[in-house]
Amino acid sequence: GQQLNQSPQSMFIQEGEDVSMNCTSSSIFNTWLWYKQDPGEGPVLLIALYKAGELTSNGRLTAQFGITRKDSFLNISASIPSDVGIYFCAGQNSGGSNYKLTFGKGTLLTVNP
Amino acid sequence: DAGITQSPRHKVTETGTPVTLRCHQTENHRYMYWYRQDPGHGLRLIHYSYGVKDTDKGEVSDGYSVSRSKTEDFLLTLESATSSQTSVYFCAISESRYGYTFGSGTRLTVV
């Protein structure tokens, strides 16, 4: 099946620093999504990308859909303590009526105040 | 709120007992999914449903069964719980290509 390689697995940064994480796939996707999971909660959608090359921002978050459709990255600028959590990338192919997502294994982000 | 609830939020059960987890949605979404989350493995799909009485297996379906008799409810059953099924279980719903909405999870411990 399809697999996503997400890196890094974990990051320890100081408040105010910028963060970058990425996902690569062995196959192409039509949609890339980025989720954040707070402790004890389910993942919440941050950004969705629908076209190759697309660059989308949501506040301090910026994500890009790779031109090859096999990768995506997420940047967080000027990190703050509430950015702590696990970030997941996900790829989706919406062929037919199937909207299943394939998830990366996550990046655990720790922000030191 | 997204209109998806999971119950129970926490459960401890003994090896060999049956366990049923419930996912309830008020969004009338067609697709529902069950994932388990384990350290080092991320989110892995157990089963999913694409309509009432229409279900299919995911990548880690062994030991699990599901049922969907109504649009709003998707049940996950562990017929005979094992310690390897100790995990956090998430339900998700979707209607289109705009990603999933997740529930808050059920933490299951099998002792």
PDB file of N, CA, C and O in Angstrom, chain A residues 17-57:
ATOM      1  N   GLU A  17      11.279  30.409  17.446  1.00  0.00           N
ATOM      2  CA  GLU A  17      11.959  29.810  16.293  1.00  0.00           C
ATOM      3  C   GLU A  17      10.946  29.358  15.243  1.00  0.00           C
ATOM      4  O   GLU A  17       9.778  29.107  15.536  1.00  0.00           O
ATOM      5  N   ASP A  18      11.445  29.224  14.015  1.00  0.00           N
ATOM      6  CA  ASP A  18      10.636  28.682  12.932  1.00  0.00           C
ATOM      7  C   ASP A  18      10.823  27.158  12.868  1.00  0.00           C
ATOM      8  O   ASP A  18      11.864  26.629  13.255  1.00  0.00           O
ATOM      9  N   VAL A  19       9.811  26.482  12.359  1.00  0.00           N
ATOM     10  CA  VAL A  19       9.809  25.023  12.310  1.00  0.00           C
ATOM     11  C   VAL A  19       9.474  24.584  10.901  1.00  0.00           C
ATOM     12  O   VAL A  19       8.627  25.202  10.237  1.00  0.00           O
ATOM     13  N   SER A  20      10.120  23.521  10.458  1.00  0.00           N
ATOM     14  CA  SER A  20       9.776  22.958   9.155  1.00  0.00           C
ATOM     15  C   SER A  20       9.721  21.450   9.251  1.00  0.00           C
ATOM     16  O   SER A  20      10.583  20.826   9.856  1.00  0.00           O
ATOM     17  N   MET A  21       8.711  20.848   8.680  1.00  0.00           N
ATOM     18  CA  MET A  21       8.574  19.399   8.634  1.00  0.00           C
ATOM     19  C   MET A  21       8.048  19.010   7.253  1.00  0.00           C
ATOM     20  O   MET A  21       7.434  19.833   6.564  1.00  0.00           O
ATOM     21  N   ASN A  22       8.315  17.757   6.856  1.00  0.00           N
ATOM     22  CA  ASN A  22       7.876  17.382   5.519  1.00  0.00           C
ATOM     23  C   ASN A  22       7.450  15.930   5.435  1.00  0.00           C
ATOM     24  O   ASN A  22       7.726  15.132   6.324  1.00  0.00           O
ATOM     25  N   CYS A  23       6.777  15.643   4.352  1.00  0.00           N
ATOM     26  CA  CYS A  23       6.299  14.295   4.061  1.00  0.00           C
ATOM     27  C   CYS A  23       6.636  13.943   2.633  1.00  0.00           C
ATOM     28  O   CYS A  23       6.466  14.767   1.727  1.00  0.00           O
ATOM     29  N   THR A  24       7.076  12.712   2.438  1.00  0.00           N
ATOM     30  CA  THR A  24       7.301  12.224   1.080  1.00  0.00           C
ATOM     31  C   THR A  24       6.584  10.898   0.899  1.00  0.00           C
ATOM     32  O   THR A  24       6.373  10.155   1.854  1.00  0.00           O
ATOM     33  N   SER A  25       6.231  10.638  -0.336  1.00  0.00           N
ATOM     34  CA  SER A  25       5.468   9.436  -0.646  1.00  0.00           C
ATOM     35  C   SER A  25       6.081   8.721  -1.840  1.00  0.00           C
ATOM     36  O   SER A  25       6.714   9.339  -2.686  1.00  0.00           O
ATOM     37  N   SER A  26       5.861   7.427  -1.897  1.00  0.00           N
ATOM     38  CA  SER A  26       6.318   6.657  -3.050  1.00  0.00           C
ATOM     39  C   SER A  26       5.333   6.756  -4.212  1.00  0.00           C
ATOM     40  O   SER A  26       5.651   6.337  -5.331  1.00  0.00           O
ATOM     41  N   SER A  27       4.162   7.280  -3.967  1.00  0.00           N
ATOM     42  CA  SER A  27       3.158   7.429  -5.014  1.00  0.00           C
ATOM     43  C   SER A  27       2.513   8.794  -4.908  1.00  0.00           C
ATOM     44  O   SER A  27       2.681   9.504  -3.923  1.00  0.00           O
ATOM     45  N   ILE A  28       1.784   9.165  -5.936  1.00  0.00           N
ATOM     46  CA  ILE A  28       1.224  10.514  -5.971  1.00  0.00           C
ATOM     47  C   ILE A  28      -0.116  10.577  -5.228  1.00  0.00           C
ATOM     48  O   ILE A  28      -0.809   9.565  -5.082  1.00  0.00           O
ATOM     49  N   PHE A  29      -0.438  11.773  -4.764  1.00  0.00           N
ATOM     50  CA  PHE A  29      -1.726  12.043  -4.146  1.00  0.00           C
ATOM     51  C   PHE A  29      -2.395  13.226  -4.830  1.00  0.00           C
ATOM     52  O   PHE A  29      -1.733  14.108  -5.366  1.00  0.00           O
ATOM     53  N   ASN A  30      -3.722  13.235  -4.777  1.00  0.00           N
ATOM     54  CA  ASN A  30      -4.482  14.361  -5.326  1.00  0.00           C
ATOM     55  C   ASN A  30      -4.655  15.482  -4.318  1.00  0.00           C
ATOM     56  O   ASN A  30      -4.915  16.631  -4.686  1.00  0.00           O
ATOM     57  N   THR A  31      -4.586  15.126  -3.048  1.00  0.00           N
ATOM     58  CA  THR A  31      -4.778  16.086  -1.961  1.00  0.00           C
ATOM     59  C   THR A  31      -3.777  15.793  -0.858  1.00  0.00           C
ATOM     60  O   THR A  31      -3.525  14.626  -0.553  1.00  0.00           O
ATOM     61  N   TRP A  32      -3.216  16.875  -0.302  1.00  0.00           N
ATOM     62  CA  TRP A  32      -2.380  16.750   0.890  1.00  0.00           C
ATOM     63  C   TRP A  32      -3.032  17.537   2.017  1.00  0.00           C
ATOM     64  O   TRP A  32      -3.557  18.633   1.784  1.00  0.00           O
ATOM     65  N   LEU A  33      -2.991  16.954   3.215  1.00  0.00           N
ATOM     66  CA  LEU A  33      -3.562  17.633   4.374  1.00  0.00           C
ATOM     67  C   LEU A  33      -2.584  17.573   5.529  1.00  0.00           C
ATOM     68  O   LEU A  33      -1.775  16.630   5.634  1.00  0.00           O
ATOM     69  N   TRP A  34      -2.670  18.589   6.366  1.00  0.00           N
ATOM     70  CA  TRP A  34      -1.865  18.625   7.593  1.00  0.00           C
ATOM     71  C   TRP A  34      -2.793  18.759   8.790  1.00  0.00           C
ATOM     72  O   TRP A  34      -3.690  19.615   8.804  1.00  0.00           O
ATOM     73  N   TYR A  35      -2.561  17.895   9.785  1.00  0.00           N
ATOM     74  CA  TYR A  35      -3.350  17.868  11.002  1.00  0.00           C
ATOM     75  C   TYR A  35      -2.459  18.120  12.201  1.00  0.00           C
ATOM     76  O   TYR A  35      -1.266  17.798  12.188  1.00  0.00           O
ATOM     77  N   LYS A  36      -3.071  18.656  13.265  1.00  0.00           N
ATOM     78  CA  LYS A  36      -2.384  18.782  14.555  1.00  0.00           C
ATOM     79  C   LYS A  36      -3.203  18.067  15.614  1.00  0.00           C
ATOM     80  O   LYS A  36      -4.440  18.188  15.638  1.00  0.00           O
ATOM     81  N   GLN A  37      -2.492  17.339  16.480  1.00  0.00           N
ATOM     82  CA  GLN A  37      -3.150  16.633  17.567  1.00  0.00           C
ATOM     83  C   GLN A  37      -2.636  17.149  18.900  1.00  0.00           C
ATOM     84  O   GLN A  37      -1.445  17.043  19.195  1.00  0.00           O
ATOM     85  N   ASP A  38      -3.539  17.700  19.702  1.00  0.00           N
ATOM     86  CA  ASP A  38      -3.194  18.095  21.067  1.00  0.00           C
ATOM     87  C   ASP A  38      -3.314  16.875  21.970  1.00  0.00           C
ATOM     88  O   ASP A  38      -4.073  15.950  21.681  1.00  0.00           O
ATOM     89  N   PRO A  39      -2.601  16.866  23.086  1.00  0.00           N
ATOM     90  CA  PRO A  39      -2.667  15.719  24.002  1.00  0.00           C
ATOM     91  C   PRO A  39      -4.090  15.405  24.421  1.00  0.00           C
ATOM     92  O   PRO A  39      -4.848  16.293  24.814  1.00  0.00           O
ATOM     93  N   GLY A  40      -4.476  14.114  24.315  1.00  0.00           N
ATOM     94  CA  GLY A  40      -5.788  13.679  24.751  1.00  0.00           C
ATOM     95  C   GLY A  40      -6.924  14.003  23.808  1.00  0.00           C
ATOM     96  O   GLY A  40      -8.101  13.784  24.153  1.00  0.00           O
ATOM     97  N   GLU A  41      -6.595  14.522  22.626  1.00  0.00           N
ATOM     98  CA  GLU A  41      -7.640  14.889  21.675  1.00  0.00           C
ATOM     99  C   GLU A  41      -7.397  14.226  20.330  1.00  0.00           C
ATOM    100  O   GLU A  41      -6.334  13.646  20.081  1.00  0.00           O
ATOM    101  N   GLY A  42      -8.393  14.323  19.447  1.00  0.00           N
ATOM    102  CA  GLY A  42      -8.216  13.820  18.097  1.00  0.00           C
ATOM    103  C   GLY A  42      -7.526  14.852  17.221  1.00  0.00           C
ATOM    104  O   GLY A  42      -7.485  16.041  17.553  1.00  0.00           O
ATOM    105  N   PRO A  43      -6.960  14.422  16.096  1.00  0.00           N
ATOM    106  CA  PRO A  43      -6.322  15.358  15.176  1.00  0.00           C
ATOM    107  C   PRO A  43      -7.320  16.367  14.627  1.00  0.00           C
ATOM    108  O   PRO A  43      -8.486  16.046  14.382  1.00  0.00           O
ATOM    109  N   VAL A  44      -6.826  17.582  14.404  1.00  0.00           N
ATOM    110  CA  VAL A  44      -7.644  18.652  13.862  1.00  0.00           C
ATOM    111  C   VAL A  44      -6.992  19.159  12.583  1.00  0.00           C
ATOM    112  O   VAL A  44      -5.778  19.367  12.542  1.00  0.00           O
ATOM    113  N   LEU A  45      -7.792  19.367  11.555  1.00  0.00           N
ATOM    114  CA  LEU A  45      -7.263  19.805  10.268  1.00  0.00           C
ATOM    115  C   LEU A  45      -6.720  21.230  10.356  1.00  0.00           C
ATOM    116  O   LEU A  45      -7.392  22.143  10.848  1.00  0.00           O
ATOM    117  N   LEU A  46      -5.475  21.408   9.863  1.00  0.00           N
ATOM    118  CA  LEU A  46      -4.836  22.723   9.832  1.00  0.00           C
ATOM    119  C   LEU A  46      -4.926  23.336   8.435  1.00  0.00           C
ATOM    120  O   LEU A  46      -5.323  24.485   8.271  1.00  0.00           O
ATOM    121  N   ILE A  47      -4.463  22.580   7.473  1.00  0.00           N
ATOM    122  CA  ILE A  47      -4.364  23.097   6.106  1.00  0.00           C
ATOM    123  C   ILE A  47      -4.660  21.958   5.138  1.00  0.00           C
ATOM    124  O   ILE A  47      -4.220  20.828   5.357  1.00  0.00           O
ATOM    125  N   ALA A  48      -5.359  22.274   4.055  1.00  0.00           N
ATOM    126  CA  ALA A  48      -5.615  21.317   2.977  1.00  0.00           C
ATOM    127  C   ALA A  48      -5.088  21.897   1.669  1.00  0.00           C
ATOM    128  O   ALA A  48      -5.242  23.098   1.406  1.00  0.00           O
ATOM    129  N   LEU A  49      -4.465  21.056   0.868  1.00  0.00           N
ATOM    130  CA  LEU A  49      -3.848  21.469  -0.394  1.00  0.00           C
ATOM    131  C   LEU A  49      -4.402  20.600  -1.512  1.00  0.00           C
ATOM    132  O   LEU A  49      -4.406  19.374  -1.400  1.00  0.00           O
ATOM    133  N   TYR A  50      -4.835  21.230  -2.603  1.00  0.00           N
ATOM    134  CA  TYR A  50      -5.566  20.484  -3.633  1.00  0.00           C
ATOM    135  C   TYR A  50      -4.912  20.482  -5.003  1.00  0.00           C
ATOM    136  O   TYR A  50      -5.370  19.765  -5.898  1.00  0.00           O
ATOM    137  N   LYS A  51      -3.867  21.307  -5.191  1.00  0.00           N
ATOM    138  CA  LYS A  51      -3.235  21.363  -6.511  1.00  0.00           C
ATOM    139  C   LYS A  51      -1.726  21.328  -6.364  1.00  0.00           C
ATOM    140  O   LYS A  51      -1.155  21.966  -5.475  1.00  0.00           O
ATOM    141  N   ALA A  52      -1.078  20.590  -7.284  1.00  0.00           N
ATOM    142  CA  ALA A  52       0.381  20.536  -7.283  1.00  0.00           C
ATOM    143  C   ALA A  52       0.944  21.938  -7.382  1.00  0.00           C
ATOM    144  O   ALA A  52       0.499  22.748  -8.193  1.00  0.00           O
ATOM    145  N   GLY A  53       1.935  22.220  -6.525  1.00  0.00           N
ATOM    146  CA  GLY A  53       2.552  23.532  -6.507  1.00  0.00           C
ATOM    147  C   GLY A  53       1.862  24.541  -5.609  1.00  0.00           C
ATOM    148  O   GLY A  53       2.403  25.611  -5.332  1.00  0.00           O
ATOM    149  N   GLU A  54       0.684  24.200  -5.126  1.00  0.00           N
ATOM    150  CA  GLU A  54      -0.090  25.136  -4.304  1.00  0.00           C
ATOM    151  C   GLU A  54       0.636  25.455  -3.006  1.00  0.00           C
ATOM    152  O   GLU A  54       1.190  24.577  -2.353  1.00  0.00           O
ATOM    153  N   LEU A  55       0.626  26.737  -2.643  1.00  0.00           N
ATOM    154  CA  LEU A  55       1.186  27.209  -1.382  1.00  0.00           C
ATOM    155  C   LEU A  55       0.055  27.884  -0.630  1.00  0.00           C
ATOM    156  O   LEU A  55      -0.566  28.820  -1.140  1.00  0.00           O
ATOM    157  N   THR A  56      -0.210  27.405   0.579  1.00  0.00           N
ATOM    158  CA  THR A  56      -1.352  27.911   1.344  1.00  0.00           C
ATOM    159  C   THR A  56      -0.909  28.289   2.749  1.00  0.00           C
ATOM    160  O   THR A  56      -0.130  27.573   3.369  1.00  0.00           O
ATOM    161  N   SER A  57      -1.432  29.400   3.249  1.00  0.00           N
ATOM    162  CA  SER A  57      -1.113  29.843   4.603  1.00  0.00           C
ATOM    163  C   SER A  57      -2.356  29.882   5.467  1.00  0.00           C
ATOM    164  O   SER A  57      -3.465  30.118   4.984  1.00  0.00           O
TER     165      SER A  57
END
